[in-house]
Coordinates of C-alpha atoms in Angstrom, one line a residue:
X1 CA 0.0 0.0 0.0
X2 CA 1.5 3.6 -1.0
X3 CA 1.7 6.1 1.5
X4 CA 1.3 9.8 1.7
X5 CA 2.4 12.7 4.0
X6 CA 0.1 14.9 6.2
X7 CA 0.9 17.9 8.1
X8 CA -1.4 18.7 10.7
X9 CA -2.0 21.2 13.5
X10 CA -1.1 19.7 16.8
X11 CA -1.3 22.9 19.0
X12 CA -2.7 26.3 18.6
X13 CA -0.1 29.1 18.7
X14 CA -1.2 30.3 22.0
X15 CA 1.6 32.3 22.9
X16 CA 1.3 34.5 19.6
X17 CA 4.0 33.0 17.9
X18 CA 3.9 29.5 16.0
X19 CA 6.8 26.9 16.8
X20 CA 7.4 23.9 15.3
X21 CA 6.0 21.4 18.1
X22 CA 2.7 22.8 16.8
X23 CA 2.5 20.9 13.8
X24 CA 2.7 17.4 13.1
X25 CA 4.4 15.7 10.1
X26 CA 2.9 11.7 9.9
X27 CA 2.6 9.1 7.5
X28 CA -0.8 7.5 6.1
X29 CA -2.5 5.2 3.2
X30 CA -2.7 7.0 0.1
X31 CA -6.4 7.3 -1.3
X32 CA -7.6 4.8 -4.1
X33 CA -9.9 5.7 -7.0
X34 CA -12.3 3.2 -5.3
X35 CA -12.9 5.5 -2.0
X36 CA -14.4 8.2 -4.9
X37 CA -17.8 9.3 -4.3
X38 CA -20.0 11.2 -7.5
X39 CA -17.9 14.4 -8.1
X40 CA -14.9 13.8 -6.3
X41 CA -11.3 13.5 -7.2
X42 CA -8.3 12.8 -5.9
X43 CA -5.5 15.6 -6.3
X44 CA -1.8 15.5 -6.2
X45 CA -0.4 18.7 -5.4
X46 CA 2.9 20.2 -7.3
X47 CA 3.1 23.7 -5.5
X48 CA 1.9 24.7 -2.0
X49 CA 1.1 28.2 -1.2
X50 CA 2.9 29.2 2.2
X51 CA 1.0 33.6 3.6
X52 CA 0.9 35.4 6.4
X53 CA -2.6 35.3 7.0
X54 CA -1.8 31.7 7.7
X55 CA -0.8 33.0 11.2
X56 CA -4.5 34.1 11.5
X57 CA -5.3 30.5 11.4
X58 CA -2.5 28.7 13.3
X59 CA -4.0 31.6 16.9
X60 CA -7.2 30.0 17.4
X61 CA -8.7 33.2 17.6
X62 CA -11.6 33.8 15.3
X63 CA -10.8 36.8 13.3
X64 CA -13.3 38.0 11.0
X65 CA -13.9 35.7 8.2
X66 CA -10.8 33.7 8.7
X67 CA -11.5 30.1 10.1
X68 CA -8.6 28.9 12.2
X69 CA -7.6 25.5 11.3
X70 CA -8.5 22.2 13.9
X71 CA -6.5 20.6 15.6
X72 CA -5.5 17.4 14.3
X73 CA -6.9 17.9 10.6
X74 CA -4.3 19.2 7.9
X75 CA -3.1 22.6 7.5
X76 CA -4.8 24.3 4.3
X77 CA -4.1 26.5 2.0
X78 CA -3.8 27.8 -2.2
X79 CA -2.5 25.1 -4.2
X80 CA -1.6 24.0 -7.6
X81 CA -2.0 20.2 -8.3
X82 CA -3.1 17.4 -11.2
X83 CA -5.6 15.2 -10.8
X84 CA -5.1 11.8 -10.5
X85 CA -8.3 10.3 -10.1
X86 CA -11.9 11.9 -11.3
X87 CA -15.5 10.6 -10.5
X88 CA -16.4 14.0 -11.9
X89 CA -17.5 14.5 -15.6
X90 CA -15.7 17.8 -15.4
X91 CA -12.4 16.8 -14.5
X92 CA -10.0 14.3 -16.4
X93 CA -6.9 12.5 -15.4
X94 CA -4.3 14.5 -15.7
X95 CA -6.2 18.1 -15.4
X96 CA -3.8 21.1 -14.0
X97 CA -6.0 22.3 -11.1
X98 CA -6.3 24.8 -8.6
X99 CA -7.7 24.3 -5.1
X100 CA -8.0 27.8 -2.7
X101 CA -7.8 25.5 0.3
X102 CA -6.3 22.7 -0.4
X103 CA -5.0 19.8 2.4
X104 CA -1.1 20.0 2.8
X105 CA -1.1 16.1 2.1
X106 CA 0.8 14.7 -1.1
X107 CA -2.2 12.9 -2.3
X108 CA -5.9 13.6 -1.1
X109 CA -9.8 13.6 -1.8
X110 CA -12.0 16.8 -2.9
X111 CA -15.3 18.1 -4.1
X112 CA -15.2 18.8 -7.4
X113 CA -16.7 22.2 -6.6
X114 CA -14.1 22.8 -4.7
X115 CA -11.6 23.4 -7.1
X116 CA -10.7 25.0 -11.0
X117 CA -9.2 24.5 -13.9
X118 CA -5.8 26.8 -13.8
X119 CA -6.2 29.2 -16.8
X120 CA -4.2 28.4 -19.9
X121 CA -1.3 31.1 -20.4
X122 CA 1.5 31.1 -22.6
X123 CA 5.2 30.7 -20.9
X124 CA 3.0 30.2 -17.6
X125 CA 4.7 26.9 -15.3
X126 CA 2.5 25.1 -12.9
X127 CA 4.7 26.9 -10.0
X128 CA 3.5 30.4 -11.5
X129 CA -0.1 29.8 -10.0
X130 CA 1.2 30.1 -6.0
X131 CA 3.8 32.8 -7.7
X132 CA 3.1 35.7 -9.9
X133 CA -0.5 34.4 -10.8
X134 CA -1.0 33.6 -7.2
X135 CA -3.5 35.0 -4.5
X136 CA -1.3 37.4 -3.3
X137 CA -0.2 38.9 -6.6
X138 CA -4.4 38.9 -7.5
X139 CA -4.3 40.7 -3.7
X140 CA -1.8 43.4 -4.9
X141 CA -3.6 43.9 -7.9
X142 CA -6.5 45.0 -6.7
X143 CA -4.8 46.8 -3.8
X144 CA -2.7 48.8 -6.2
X145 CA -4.4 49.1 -9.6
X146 CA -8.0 49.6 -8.5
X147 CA -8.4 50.8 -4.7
X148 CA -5.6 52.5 -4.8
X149 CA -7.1 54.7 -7.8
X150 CA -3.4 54.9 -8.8
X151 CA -2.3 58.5 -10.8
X152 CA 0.8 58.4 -13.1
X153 CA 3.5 60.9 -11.1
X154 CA 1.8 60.2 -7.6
X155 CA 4.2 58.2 -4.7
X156 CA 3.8 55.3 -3.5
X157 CA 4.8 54.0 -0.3
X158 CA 4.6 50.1 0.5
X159 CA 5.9 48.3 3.3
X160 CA 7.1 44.8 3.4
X161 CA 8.1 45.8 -0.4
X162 CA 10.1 42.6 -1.2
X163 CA 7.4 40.0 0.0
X164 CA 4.7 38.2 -2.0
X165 CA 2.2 40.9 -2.1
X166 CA 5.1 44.6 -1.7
X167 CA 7.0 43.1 -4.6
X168 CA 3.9 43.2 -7.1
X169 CA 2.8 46.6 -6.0
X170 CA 6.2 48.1 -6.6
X171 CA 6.2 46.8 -9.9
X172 CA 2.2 47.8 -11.1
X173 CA 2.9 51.1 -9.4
X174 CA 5.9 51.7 -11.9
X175 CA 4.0 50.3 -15.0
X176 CA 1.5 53.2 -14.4
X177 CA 4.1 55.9 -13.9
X178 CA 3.6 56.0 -9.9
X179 CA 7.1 56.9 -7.9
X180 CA 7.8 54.0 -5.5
X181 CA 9.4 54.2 -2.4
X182 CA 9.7 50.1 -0.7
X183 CA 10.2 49.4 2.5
X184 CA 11.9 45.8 3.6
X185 CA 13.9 43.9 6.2
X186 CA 17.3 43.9 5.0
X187 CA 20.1 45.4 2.8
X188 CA 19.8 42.6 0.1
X189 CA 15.8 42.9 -0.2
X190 CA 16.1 46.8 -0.4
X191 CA 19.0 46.3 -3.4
X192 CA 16.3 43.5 -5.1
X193 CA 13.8 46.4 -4.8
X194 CA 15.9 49.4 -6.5
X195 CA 16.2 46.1 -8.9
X196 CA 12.6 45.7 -10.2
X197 CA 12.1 49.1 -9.8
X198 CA 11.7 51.3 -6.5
X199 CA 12.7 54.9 -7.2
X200 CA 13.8 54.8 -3.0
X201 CA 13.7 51.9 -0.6
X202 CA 15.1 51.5 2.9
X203 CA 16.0 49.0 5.4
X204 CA 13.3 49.4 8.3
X205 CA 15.7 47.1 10.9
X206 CA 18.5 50.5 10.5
X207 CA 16.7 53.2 9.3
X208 CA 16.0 54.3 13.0
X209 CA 12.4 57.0 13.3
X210 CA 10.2 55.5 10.6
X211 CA 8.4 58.9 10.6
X212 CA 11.9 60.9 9.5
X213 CA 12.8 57.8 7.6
X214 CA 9.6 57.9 5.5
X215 CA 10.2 61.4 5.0
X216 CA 13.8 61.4 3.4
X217 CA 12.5 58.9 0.9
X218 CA 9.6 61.0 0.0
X219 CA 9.9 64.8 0.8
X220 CA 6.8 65.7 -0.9
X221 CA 4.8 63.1 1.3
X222 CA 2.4 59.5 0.7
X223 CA -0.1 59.5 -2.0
X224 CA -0.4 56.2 -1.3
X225 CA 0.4 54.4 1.4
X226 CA -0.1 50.0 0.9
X227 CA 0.3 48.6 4.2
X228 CA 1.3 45.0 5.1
X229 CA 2.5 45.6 8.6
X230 CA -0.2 47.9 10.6
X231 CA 1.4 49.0 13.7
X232 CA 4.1 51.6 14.7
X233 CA 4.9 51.7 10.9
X234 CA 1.3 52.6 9.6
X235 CA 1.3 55.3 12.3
X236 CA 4.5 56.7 10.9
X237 CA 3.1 57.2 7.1
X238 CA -0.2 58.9 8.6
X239 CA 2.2 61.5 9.4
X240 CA 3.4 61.6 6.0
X241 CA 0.1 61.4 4.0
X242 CA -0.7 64.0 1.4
X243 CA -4.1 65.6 0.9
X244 CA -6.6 63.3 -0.5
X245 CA -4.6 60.3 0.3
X246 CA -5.5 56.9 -0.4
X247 CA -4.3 54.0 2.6
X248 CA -4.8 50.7 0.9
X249 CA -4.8 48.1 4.4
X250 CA -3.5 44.6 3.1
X251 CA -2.3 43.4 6.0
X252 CA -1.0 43.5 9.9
X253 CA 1.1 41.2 9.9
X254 CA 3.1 43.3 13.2
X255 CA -0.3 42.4 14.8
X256 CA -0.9 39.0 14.0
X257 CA -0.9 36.6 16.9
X258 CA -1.8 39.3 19.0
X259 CA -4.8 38.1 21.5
X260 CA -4.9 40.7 24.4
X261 CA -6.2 44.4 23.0
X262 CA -3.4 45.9 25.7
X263 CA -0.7 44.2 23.3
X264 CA -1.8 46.0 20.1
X265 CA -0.6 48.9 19.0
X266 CA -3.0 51.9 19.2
X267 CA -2.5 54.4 15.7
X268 CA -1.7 58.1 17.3
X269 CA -1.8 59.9 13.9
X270 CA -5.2 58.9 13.1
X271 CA -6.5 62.4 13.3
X272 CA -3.9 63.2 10.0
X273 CA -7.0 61.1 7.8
X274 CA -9.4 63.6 9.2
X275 CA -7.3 66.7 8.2
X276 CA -5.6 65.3 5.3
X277 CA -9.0 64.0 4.0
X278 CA -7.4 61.1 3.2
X279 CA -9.7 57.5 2.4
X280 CA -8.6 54.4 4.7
X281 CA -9.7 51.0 2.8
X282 CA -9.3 47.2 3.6
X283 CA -10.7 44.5 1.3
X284 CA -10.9 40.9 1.6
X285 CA -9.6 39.5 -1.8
X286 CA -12.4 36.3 -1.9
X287 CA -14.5 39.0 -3.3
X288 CA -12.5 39.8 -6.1
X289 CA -13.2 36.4 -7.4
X290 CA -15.0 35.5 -10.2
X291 CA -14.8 39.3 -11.4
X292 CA -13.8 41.4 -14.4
X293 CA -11.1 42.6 -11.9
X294 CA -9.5 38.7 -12.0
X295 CA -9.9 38.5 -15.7
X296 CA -8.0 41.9 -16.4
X297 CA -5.5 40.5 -13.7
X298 CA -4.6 37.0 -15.3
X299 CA -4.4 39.2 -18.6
X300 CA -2.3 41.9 -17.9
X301 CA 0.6 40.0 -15.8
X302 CA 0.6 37.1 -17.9
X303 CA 1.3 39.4 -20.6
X304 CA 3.9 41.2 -18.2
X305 CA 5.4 38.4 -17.0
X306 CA 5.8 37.1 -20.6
X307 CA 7.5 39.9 -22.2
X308 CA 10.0 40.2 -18.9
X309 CA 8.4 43.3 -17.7
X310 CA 7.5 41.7 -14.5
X311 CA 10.5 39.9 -12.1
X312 CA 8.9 37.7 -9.1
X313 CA 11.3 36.2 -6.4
X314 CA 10.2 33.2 -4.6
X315 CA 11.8 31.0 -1.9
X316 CA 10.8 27.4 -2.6
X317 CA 11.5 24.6 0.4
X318 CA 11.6 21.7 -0.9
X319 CA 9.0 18.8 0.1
X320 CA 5.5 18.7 2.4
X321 CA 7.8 17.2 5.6
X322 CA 8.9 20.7 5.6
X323 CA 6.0 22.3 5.1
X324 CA 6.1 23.4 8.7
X325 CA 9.6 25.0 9.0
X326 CA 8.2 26.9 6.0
X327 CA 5.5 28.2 7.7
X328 CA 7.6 29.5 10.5
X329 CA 10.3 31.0 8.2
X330 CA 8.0 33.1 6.4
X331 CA 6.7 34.7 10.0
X332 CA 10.3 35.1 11.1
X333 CA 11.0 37.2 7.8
X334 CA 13.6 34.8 6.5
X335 CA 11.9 34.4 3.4
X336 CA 12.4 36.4 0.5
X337 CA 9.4 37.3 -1.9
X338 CA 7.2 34.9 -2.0
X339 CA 6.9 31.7 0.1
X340 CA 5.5 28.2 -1.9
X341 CA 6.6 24.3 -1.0
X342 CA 7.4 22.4 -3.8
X343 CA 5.8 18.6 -3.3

């Protein structure tokens, strides 16, 4: 009998910050075409998808419309994989899938409904779905191109620049004639962002006051501001916004974990929206789905990508039985761009 890997949550993250004893790597029997039931399939995954919001899930706090996982069942997330078994009339053998929460197992069982055909693309690799084409480049996409309401000559300001989500802004911002100013976590990712096209970037670890770092890298102030971290560092662009600007709220990822409100940081220069009549906006990407906005996405990067317009960095662990460790890298910022597990 063949075998498959699992990983599964052993432990909540109770303390705020995942460790590795709170996950669970094990061996089981591989699924069989005869455990189908009418529209199910079985899936082998090629890519795994490895986000931040992942540390949403690993708390065990509810928050908003994020389901944490349970303990004992599989991690989940985006994934790329072929199918290798179908009891569905609209999936074949062989069929190049997509699943937006699939089971970090090498081999499992699925709805049919659960999961899509990828999109055919020219020069597009299997890998390229949890990379450029993936939910996080979708998520800058929308962030940067549409709420943003980007105008050619306006700056941009975006932290955690060189990650999965920063590194996609930067490089629609400059497509549409925005001047970009990235923010990352160490000399090498500020270099790979003058690289693909930041007008300015900075280290945040050495650049001491973010508010007088912010404004040597943009004297004329924020247009836009895209924010990954929330925190001390969203605080510090409020005090740079321009009039009229636009605060596109991605993520919080300096918040994360965070279960006691006395732990979270409290914004000080909230009164600079009112007075700057400035527009704050969060979105949840899910809703993006299935719209014109994904279409026009798909199009115009695919197109990007294939003419060399568009770089994407990605740091790829190799194999589910460290699936884990990837997890944990990616919250200790060790990763650079975006995170994915090849099978």
């Amino acid at each position: 009998m063949s075998t498959i890997t699992r990983v599964l949550l052993e432990n909540y993250a109770a303390s705020g910050q995942a460790k590795i004893s709170d996950f669970k790597t094990v061996q089981g029997p591989a699924p069989t075409k005869e455990q189908l039931k009418e529209n199910e399939v079985i899936l082998r995954p090629l890519y795994y998808s490895v986000d931040p919001y992942q540390a949403y899930r690993l708390s065990g706090v509810r928050v908003g419309h994020i389901e944490n996982y349970k303990k004992g069942h599989p991690i989940s997330n985006y994934l790329v994989a072929t199918v290798v078994a179908s009891a569905s009339k609209y999936f074949q053998e062989g069929d190049l899938v997509l699943d937006n929460d699939g089971k970090w197992e090498t081999e499992y069982i699925t709805r049919a409904s659960a999961i899509s055909k990828a999109p055919a693309q020219q020069g597009i690799d299997p890998k390229d779905y949890v990379g450029v084409l993936s939910m996080p480049s979708f998520t800058a996409y929308v962030g940067a191109t549409i709420l943003a309401e980007p105008k050619a000559g306006e700056t941009i300001l975006v932290s955690t620049a060189s990650g999965a989500v920063g590194q996609m802004v930067v490089q629609l911002s400059k497509v549409r004639g925005l001047r970009v100013v990235g923010v990352a976590g160490s000399d090498d990712k500020v270099e790979y962002l003058k690289s693909i096209g930041a007008d300015a970037a900075f280290n945040y670890k050495t650049c001491g006051d973010f508010v007088e770092a912010i404004k040597r890298a943009a004297p004329e102030g924020i247009d836009i501001y895209f924010d990954n971290v929330g925190g001390e560092f969203l605080d510090a662009a409020l005090a740079n916004i321009n009039t009229f600007a636009r605060v596109v709220i991605c993520g919080a990822i300096t918040q994360y974990g965070i279960s006691s409100p006395e732990e979270r940081y409290g914004v000080k220069n909230i009164t600079n929206v009112l007075m700057k009549q400035a527009k704050i906006q969060g979105y949840i990407i899910r809703n993006y789905y299935n719209t014109q906005a994904h279409k026009d996405f798909v199009e115009e990067v695919s197109r990007l990508y294939h003419e060399g317009k568009i770089k994407y960095r990605l740091t790829e662990a190799e194999g589910l039985e460290n699936g884990a460790q990837a997890i944990l890298d990616l919250f200790e910022g060790k990763n650079f761009g975006k995170s994915i597990i090849k099978a």
